[in-house]
mmCIF file of C-alpha atoms in Angstrom:
data_model
loop_
_atom_site.group_PDB
_atom_site.id
_atom_site.type_symbol
_atom_site.label_atom_id
_atom_site.label_comp_id
_atom_site.label_asym_id
_atom_site.label_seq_id
_atom_site.Cartn_x
_atom_site.Cartn_y
_atom_site.Cartn_z
ATOM 1 C CA MET T 1 22.324 3.340 -40.515
ATOM 2 C CA THR T 2 20.431 1.008 -38.221
ATOM 3 C CA GLU T 3 18.536 2.331 -35.242
ATOM 4 C CA PRO T 4 20.043 1.418 -31.842
ATOM 5 C CA VAL T 5 18.123 -1.287 -30.044
ATOM 6 C CA ALA T 6 16.685 -0.120 -26.739
ATOM 7 C CA GLU T 7 17.851 -2.155 -23.805
ATOM 8 C CA PRO T 8 15.116 -3.892 -21.801
ATOM 9 C CA PRO T 9 14.491 -2.485 -18.312
ATOM 10 C CA VAL T 10 16.598 -4.017 -15.561
ATOM 11 C CA PRO T 11 14.411 -6.396 -13.519
ATOM 12 C CA GLN T 12 13.750 -5.131 -10.018
ATOM 13 C CA GLY T 13 13.959 -7.373 -6.984
ATOM 14 C CA PRO T 14 11.002 -7.917 -4.652
ATOM 15 C CA VAL T 15 9.912 -4.928 -2.577
ATOM 16 C CA ALA T 16 9.115 -7.121 0.446
ATOM 17 C CA VAL T 17 10.017 -10.658 1.529
ATOM 18 C CA LEU T 18 8.552 -12.462 4.550
ATOM 19 C CA THR T 19 10.197 -15.690 5.687
ATOM 20 C CA GLN T 20 8.600 -18.034 8.243
ATOM 21 C CA VAL T 21 6.842 -15.113 9.933
ATOM 22 C CA GLU T 22 4.824 -15.783 13.091
ATOM 23 C CA LYS T 23 2.787 -13.452 15.287
ATOM 24 C CA THR T 24 0.869 -14.253 18.475
ATOM 25 C CA TYR T 25 -1.212 -11.863 20.566
ATOM 26 C CA HIS T 26 -1.450 -12.390 24.311
ATOM 27 C CA LEU T 27 -4.729 -11.545 26.035
ATOM 28 C CA ASP T 28 -4.332 -11.985 29.784
ATOM 29 C CA SER T 29 -3.513 -15.691 30.123
ATOM 30 C CA ILE T 30 -4.672 -16.565 26.602
ATOM 31 C CA SER T 31 -2.307 -16.749 23.609
ATOM 32 C CA VAL T 32 -3.886 -16.253 20.190
ATOM 33 C CA PRO T 33 -1.711 -17.198 17.187
ATOM 34 C CA VAL T 34 -2.619 -14.821 14.365
ATOM 35 C CA ILE T 35 0.104 -15.469 11.760
ATOM 36 C CA ARG T 36 1.603 -18.937 11.563
ATOM 37 C CA GLY T 37 4.763 -19.518 9.532
ATOM 38 C CA VAL T 38 3.971 -17.294 6.549
ATOM 39 C CA ASN T 39 6.236 -16.895 3.503
ATOM 40 C CA ILE T 40 5.415 -14.080 1.068
ATOM 41 C CA LEU T 41 7.249 -12.294 -1.757
ATOM 42 C CA VAL T 42 5.782 -8.946 -2.864
ATOM 43 C CA ARG T 43 6.941 -8.209 -6.396
ATOM 44 C CA HIS T 44 8.077 -4.819 -7.690
ATOM 45 C CA ALA T 45 5.466 -2.768 -9.582
ATOM 46 C CA CYS T 46 2.732 -5.310 -8.956
ATOM 47 C CA PHE T 47 -0.814 -5.028 -7.652
ATOM 48 C CA THR T 48 -1.013 -7.603 -4.861
ATOM 49 C CA VAL T 49 -4.236 -8.587 -3.083
ATOM 50 C CA LEU T 50 -4.303 -10.242 0.327
ATOM 51 C CA LEU T 51 -7.628 -12.074 0.260
ATOM 52 C CA GLY T 52 -9.306 -13.733 3.220
ATOM 53 C CA PRO T 53 -12.269 -13.642 5.605
ATOM 54 C CA SER T 54 -12.426 -11.426 8.670
ATOM 55 C CA GLY T 55 -10.053 -12.683 11.352
ATOM 56 C CA SER T 56 -7.714 -14.395 8.881
ATOM 57 C CA GLY T 57 -4.760 -12.166 9.801
ATOM 58 C CA LYS T 58 -4.792 -9.743 6.859
ATOM 59 C CA THR T 59 -4.442 -6.545 8.908
ATOM 60 C CA THR T 60 -1.718 -8.048 11.108
ATOM 61 C CA LEU T 61 0.278 -9.021 8.025
ATOM 62 C CA LEU T 62 -0.132 -5.562 6.487
ATOM 63 C CA ASN T 63 1.005 -3.944 9.754
ATOM 64 C CA MET T 64 4.161 -6.031 9.730
ATOM 65 C CA ILE T 65 4.889 -5.403 6.038
ATOM 66 C CA GLY T 66 4.269 -1.706 6.734
ATOM 67 C CA CYS T 67 6.792 -1.755 9.615
ATOM 68 C CA ILE T 68 4.126 -0.774 12.148
ATOM 69 C CA ASP T 69 4.442 -4.081 13.992
ATOM 70 C CA LYS T 70 7.190 -6.713 14.259
ATOM 71 C CA PRO T 71 6.906 -10.505 14.085
ATOM 72 C CA ASP T 72 7.607 -12.760 17.044
ATOM 73 C CA LYS T 73 9.543 -15.100 14.772
ATOM 74 C CA GLY T 74 10.833 -15.042 11.221
ATOM 75 C CA GLU T 75 12.326 -12.323 9.066
ATOM 76 C CA ILE T 76 10.829 -9.416 7.133
ATOM 77 C CA ILE T 77 12.792 -7.489 4.514
ATOM 78 C CA VAL T 78 11.237 -4.351 3.002
ATOM 79 C CA ALA T 79 13.032 -2.274 0.354
ATOM 80 C CA ASP T 80 16.209 -4.288 1.016
ATOM 81 C CA ARG T 81 16.206 -3.487 4.739
ATOM 82 C CA LYS T 82 15.772 -6.049 7.522
ATOM 83 C CA VAL T 83 12.939 -4.701 9.634
ATOM 84 C CA GLY T 84 14.007 -6.566 12.760
ATOM 85 C CA GLU T 85 17.387 -4.802 12.845
ATOM 86 C CA MET T 86 15.952 -1.265 12.920
ATOM 87 C CA THR T 87 15.197 0.785 16.040
ATOM 88 C CA ASP T 88 11.796 2.412 16.487
ATOM 89 C CA ASP T 89 13.226 5.765 15.337
ATOM 90 C CA ASP T 90 14.809 4.106 12.297
ATOM 91 C CA LEU T 91 11.500 2.444 11.467
ATOM 92 C CA SER T 92 9.636 5.741 11.683
ATOM 93 C CA ASP T 93 12.039 7.399 9.234
ATOM 94 C CA PHE T 94 12.039 4.324 6.996
ATOM 95 C CA ARG T 95 8.227 4.234 6.801
ATOM 96 C CA ALA T 96 8.030 7.914 5.911
ATOM 97 C CA LYS T 97 10.482 7.537 3.026
ATOM 98 C CA ASN T 98 9.505 4.146 1.630
ATOM 99 C CA ILE T 99 5.898 3.262 2.472
ATOM 100 C CA GLY T 100 2.587 4.967 1.753
ATOM 101 C CA PHE T 101 -0.651 4.100 3.555
ATOM 102 C CA ILE T 102 -4.302 4.204 2.470
ATOM 103 C CA PHE T 103 -6.966 3.713 5.139
ATOM 104 C CA GLN T 104 -10.584 2.529 5.113
ATOM 105 C CA ASN T 105 -11.739 5.769 6.722
ATOM 106 C CA PHE T 106 -9.463 7.959 4.579
ATOM 107 C CA ASN T 107 -7.847 9.672 7.638
ATOM 108 C CA LEU T 108 -7.746 13.060 5.932
ATOM 109 C CA LEU T 109 -7.240 16.149 8.066
ATOM 110 C CA PRO T 110 -10.662 17.847 8.010
ATOM 111 C CA VAL T 111 -9.329 21.417 8.245
ATOM 112 C CA LEU T 112 -7.006 21.015 5.248
ATOM 113 C CA SER T 113 -7.990 21.162 1.594
ATOM 114 C CA ALA T 114 -7.401 18.278 -0.801
ATOM 115 C CA TYR T 115 -4.221 20.031 -1.973
ATOM 116 C CA GLU T 116 -3.011 20.573 1.589
ATOM 117 C CA ASN T 117 -3.737 16.985 2.654
ATOM 118 C CA ILE T 118 -1.570 15.700 -0.192
ATOM 119 C CA GLU T 119 1.125 18.276 0.562
ATOM 120 C CA TYR T 120 1.202 17.565 4.316
ATOM 121 C CA PRO T 121 3.573 14.535 4.337
ATOM 122 C CA MET T 122 5.905 16.480 2.054
ATOM 123 C CA LEU T 123 5.957 19.350 4.562
ATOM 124 C CA LEU T 124 6.798 16.935 7.372
ATOM 125 C CA ALA T 125 9.619 15.477 5.273
ATOM 126 C CA GLY T 126 11.116 18.889 4.541
ATOM 127 C CA VAL T 127 10.433 18.854 0.791
ATOM 128 C CA SER T 128 11.049 22.282 -0.737
ATOM 129 C CA GLU T 129 8.156 24.559 -1.655
ATOM 130 C CA LYS T 130 9.169 24.405 -5.320
ATOM 131 C CA LYS T 131 9.050 20.602 -5.409
ATOM 132 C CA ARG T 132 5.744 20.552 -3.524
ATOM 133 C CA ALA T 133 4.229 23.055 -5.942
ATOM 134 C CA ASP T 134 5.338 20.854 -8.826
ATOM 135 C CA ARG T 135 4.277 17.445 -7.456
ATOM 136 C CA VAL T 136 0.930 18.101 -5.738
ATOM 137 C CA PRO T 137 -0.914 19.387 -8.849
ATOM 138 C CA LYS T 138 0.423 16.415 -10.827
ATOM 139 C CA LEU T 139 -0.930 14.001 -8.218
ATOM 140 C CA LEU T 140 -4.303 15.767 -8.149
ATOM 141 C CA GLU T 141 -4.454 15.466 -11.927
ATOM 142 C CA ALA T 142 -3.430 11.796 -11.777
ATOM 143 C CA VAL T 143 -6.347 10.929 -9.459
ATOM 144 C CA GLY T 144 -8.835 13.046 -11.401
ATOM 145 C CA LEU T 145 -9.251 15.833 -8.832
ATOM 146 C CA ALA T 146 -7.473 18.780 -10.412
ATOM 147 C CA ASP T 147 -10.684 20.815 -10.048
ATOM 148 C CA ARG T 148 -11.131 19.897 -6.354
ATOM 149 C CA ALA T 149 -7.795 21.135 -5.022
ATOM 150 C CA LYS T 150 -9.347 23.730 -2.690
ATOM 151 C CA ASN T 151 -12.173 21.535 -1.385
ATOM 152 C CA LEU T 152 -12.154 20.385 2.235
ATOM 153 C CA PRO T 153 -12.756 16.650 2.885
ATOM 154 C CA GLY T 154 -16.310 17.432 4.067
ATOM 155 C CA GLN T 155 -17.030 18.869 0.621
ATOM 156 C CA LEU T 156 -15.962 15.674 -1.170
ATOM 157 C CA SER T 157 -17.720 12.359 -1.760
ATOM 158 C CA GLY T 158 -16.377 9.138 -0.267
ATOM 159 C CA GLY T 159 -14.783 8.158 -3.566
ATOM 160 C CA GLN T 160 -13.190 11.574 -3.955
ATOM 161 C CA ARG T 161 -11.783 11.438 -0.412
ATOM 162 C CA GLN T 162 -10.254 8.045 -1.148
ATOM 163 C CA ARG T 163 -8.677 9.508 -4.292
ATOM 164 C CA VAL T 164 -7.099 12.246 -2.154
ATOM 165 C CA ALA T 165 -5.839 9.538 0.223
ATOM 166 C CA ILE T 166 -4.271 7.653 -2.699
ATOM 167 C CA ALA T 167 -2.538 10.816 -3.930
ATOM 168 C CA ARG T 168 -1.286 11.526 -0.400
ATOM 169 C CA ALA T 169 0.124 7.993 -0.160
ATOM 170 C CA LEU T 170 2.122 8.677 -3.345
ATOM 171 C CA ALA T 171 3.382 12.104 -2.288
ATOM 172 C CA LEU T 172 6.876 11.000 -1.217
ATOM 173 C CA LYS T 173 7.335 8.505 -4.064
ATOM 174 C CA PRO T 174 7.259 5.377 -1.879
ATOM 175 C CA LYS T 175 8.439 1.968 -3.013
ATOM 176 C CA LEU T 176 5.348 0.318 -1.521
ATOM 177 C CA VAL T 177 1.771 1.433 -0.828
ATOM 178 C CA ILE T 178 -0.298 -0.488 1.727
ATOM 179 C CA ALA T 179 -4.085 -0.324 1.834
ATOM 180 C CA ASP T 180 -6.249 -2.110 4.426
ATOM 181 C CA GLU T 181 -9.623 -2.781 2.741
ATOM 182 C CA PRO T 182 -9.630 0.614 0.958
ATOM 183 C CA THR T 183 -13.009 0.014 -0.694
ATOM 184 C CA ALA T 184 -14.837 -1.360 2.375
ATOM 185 C CA ASN T 185 -16.740 1.878 3.079
ATOM 186 C CA LEU T 186 -17.616 2.609 -0.547
ATOM 187 C CA ASP T 187 -20.491 1.436 -2.724
ATOM 188 C CA SER T 188 -19.635 -1.230 -5.294
ATOM 189 C CA GLN T 189 -19.433 1.130 -8.287
ATOM 190 C CA THR T 190 -17.191 3.627 -6.467
ATOM 191 C CA GLY T 191 -15.123 0.774 -5.048
ATOM 192 C CA GLN T 192 -14.492 -0.597 -8.528
ATOM 193 C CA ALA T 193 -13.423 2.866 -9.711
ATOM 194 C CA ILE T 194 -10.948 3.093 -6.815
ATOM 195 C CA LEU T 195 -9.539 -0.363 -7.663
ATOM 196 C CA SER T 196 -9.089 0.750 -11.274
ATOM 197 C CA LEU T 197 -7.363 3.920 -10.124
ATOM 198 C CA MET T 198 -4.936 2.010 -7.880
ATOM 199 C CA ARG T 199 -4.234 -0.380 -10.759
ATOM 200 C CA HIS T 200 -3.454 2.629 -12.957
ATOM 201 C CA MET T 201 -1.140 4.131 -10.302
ATOM 202 C CA VAL T 202 0.866 0.890 -10.196
ATOM 203 C CA ASP T 203 1.368 1.024 -13.954
ATOM 204 C CA ARG T 204 2.015 4.772 -14.105
ATOM 205 C CA TYR T 205 4.471 5.103 -11.210
ATOM 206 C CA GLN T 206 5.929 1.559 -11.228
ATOM 207 C CA ILE T 207 5.455 1.055 -7.504
ATOM 208 C CA SER T 208 3.993 -1.864 -5.585
ATOM 209 C CA PHE T 209 0.518 -1.846 -4.055
ATOM 210 C CA ILE T 210 -0.555 -4.469 -1.534
ATOM 211 C CA PHE T 211 -4.048 -4.318 -0.103
ATOM 212 C CA SER T 212 -6.408 -6.533 1.834
ATOM 213 C CA SER T 213 -9.950 -7.525 0.978
ATOM 214 C CA HIS T 214 -12.554 -10.195 1.642
ATOM 215 C CA ASP T 215 -14.192 -9.654 -1.774
ATOM 216 C CA PRO T 216 -13.247 -12.277 -4.424
ATOM 217 C CA GLU T 217 -14.119 -9.752 -7.164
ATOM 218 C CA VAL T 218 -10.847 -7.895 -6.534
ATOM 219 C CA ILE T 219 -8.890 -10.826 -7.991
ATOM 220 C CA LYS T 220 -9.761 -9.493 -11.447
ATOM 221 C CA SER T 221 -7.645 -6.388 -10.802
ATOM 222 C CA ALA T 222 -4.684 -8.145 -9.181
ATOM 223 C CA ASP T 223 -1.321 -9.267 -10.526
ATOM 224 C CA ASP T 224 -0.797 -11.476 -7.482
ATOM 225 C CA THR T 225 -3.439 -12.843 -5.096
ATOM 226 C CA ILE T 226 -2.484 -14.272 -1.703
ATOM 227 C CA PHE T 227 -5.218 -16.394 -0.136
ATOM 228 C CA LEU T 228 -5.092 -16.278 3.678
ATOM 229 C CA LYS T 229 -7.123 -18.232 6.226
ATOM 230 C CA ASP T 230 -6.571 -18.696 9.969
ATOM 231 C CA GLY T 231 -3.143 -17.094 9.734
ATOM 232 C CA LEU T 232 -1.919 -19.498 7.053
ATOM 233 C CA ILE T 233 -1.294 -19.015 3.332
ATOM 234 C CA GLN T 234 -3.693 -21.263 1.430
ATOM 235 C CA ALA T 235 -2.386 -20.373 -2.038
ATOM 236 C CA ILE T 236 -0.587 -17.650 -3.986
ATOM 237 C CA ARG T 237 -1.796 -17.021 -7.523
ATOM 238 C CA ARG T 238 0.330 -14.925 -9.854
ATOM 239 C CA LYS T 239 -1.332 -13.719 -13.056
ATOM 240 C CA GLY T 240 -0.079 -15.720 -16.013
ATOM 241 C CA GLN T 241 1.769 -18.171 -13.761
ATOM 242 C CA GLY T 242 -0.991 -20.039 -11.946
ATOM 243 C CA ASP T 243 -0.498 -20.999 -8.312
ATOM 244 C CA ALA T 244 2.927 -20.284 -6.821
ATOM 245 C CA PRO T 245 4.571 -22.779 -4.476
#
């Protein structure tokens, strides 16, 4: 009797699509175009790097993909929802359920332990105690901090705090995790370890990571690299495919 052939996984659509997106900031009588007609596709379960110098528009793009800000023109779709059609309340709920955030400065609550910082978004979302007690230890183990569960942020190194922040971003099983220069405040060795950890989280949990950097070294860890300068896409390089149109 022949063994049944396993079916290949069903391909997932992109987690975010930006079409002809523009954003301009107005400072008194001065208009400053920050994003100028950008088209981006963020693939499912991929590690995507937004690479560019300071002032290129990386943070503005991440804020719009993360549903924190809206474009002046163009369309943004995240997790199959059109961002421009949602109210502020809808966006707040949508972010909580679908998007995780990792910050340069970690943004951990100093009075809460590593365990409690990871658990906190689950408490806000009304996740049951049983599910919290099951998921938080698994996340601590996944980021290599099972033995630091009771430590406060002030008792952890910078790399360890960023690991807690990564676990917290994964707490509600988001479809997309956004990180704005997550290694900027870390030494090069610790930064490389954090990049490797995020790469591992993409593969383990099959979610999408998109993060910004000005360091060309991060390209080595990326599936997709988007090169940004002066608010314009210079090139998009997908691993194994060369430059995308």
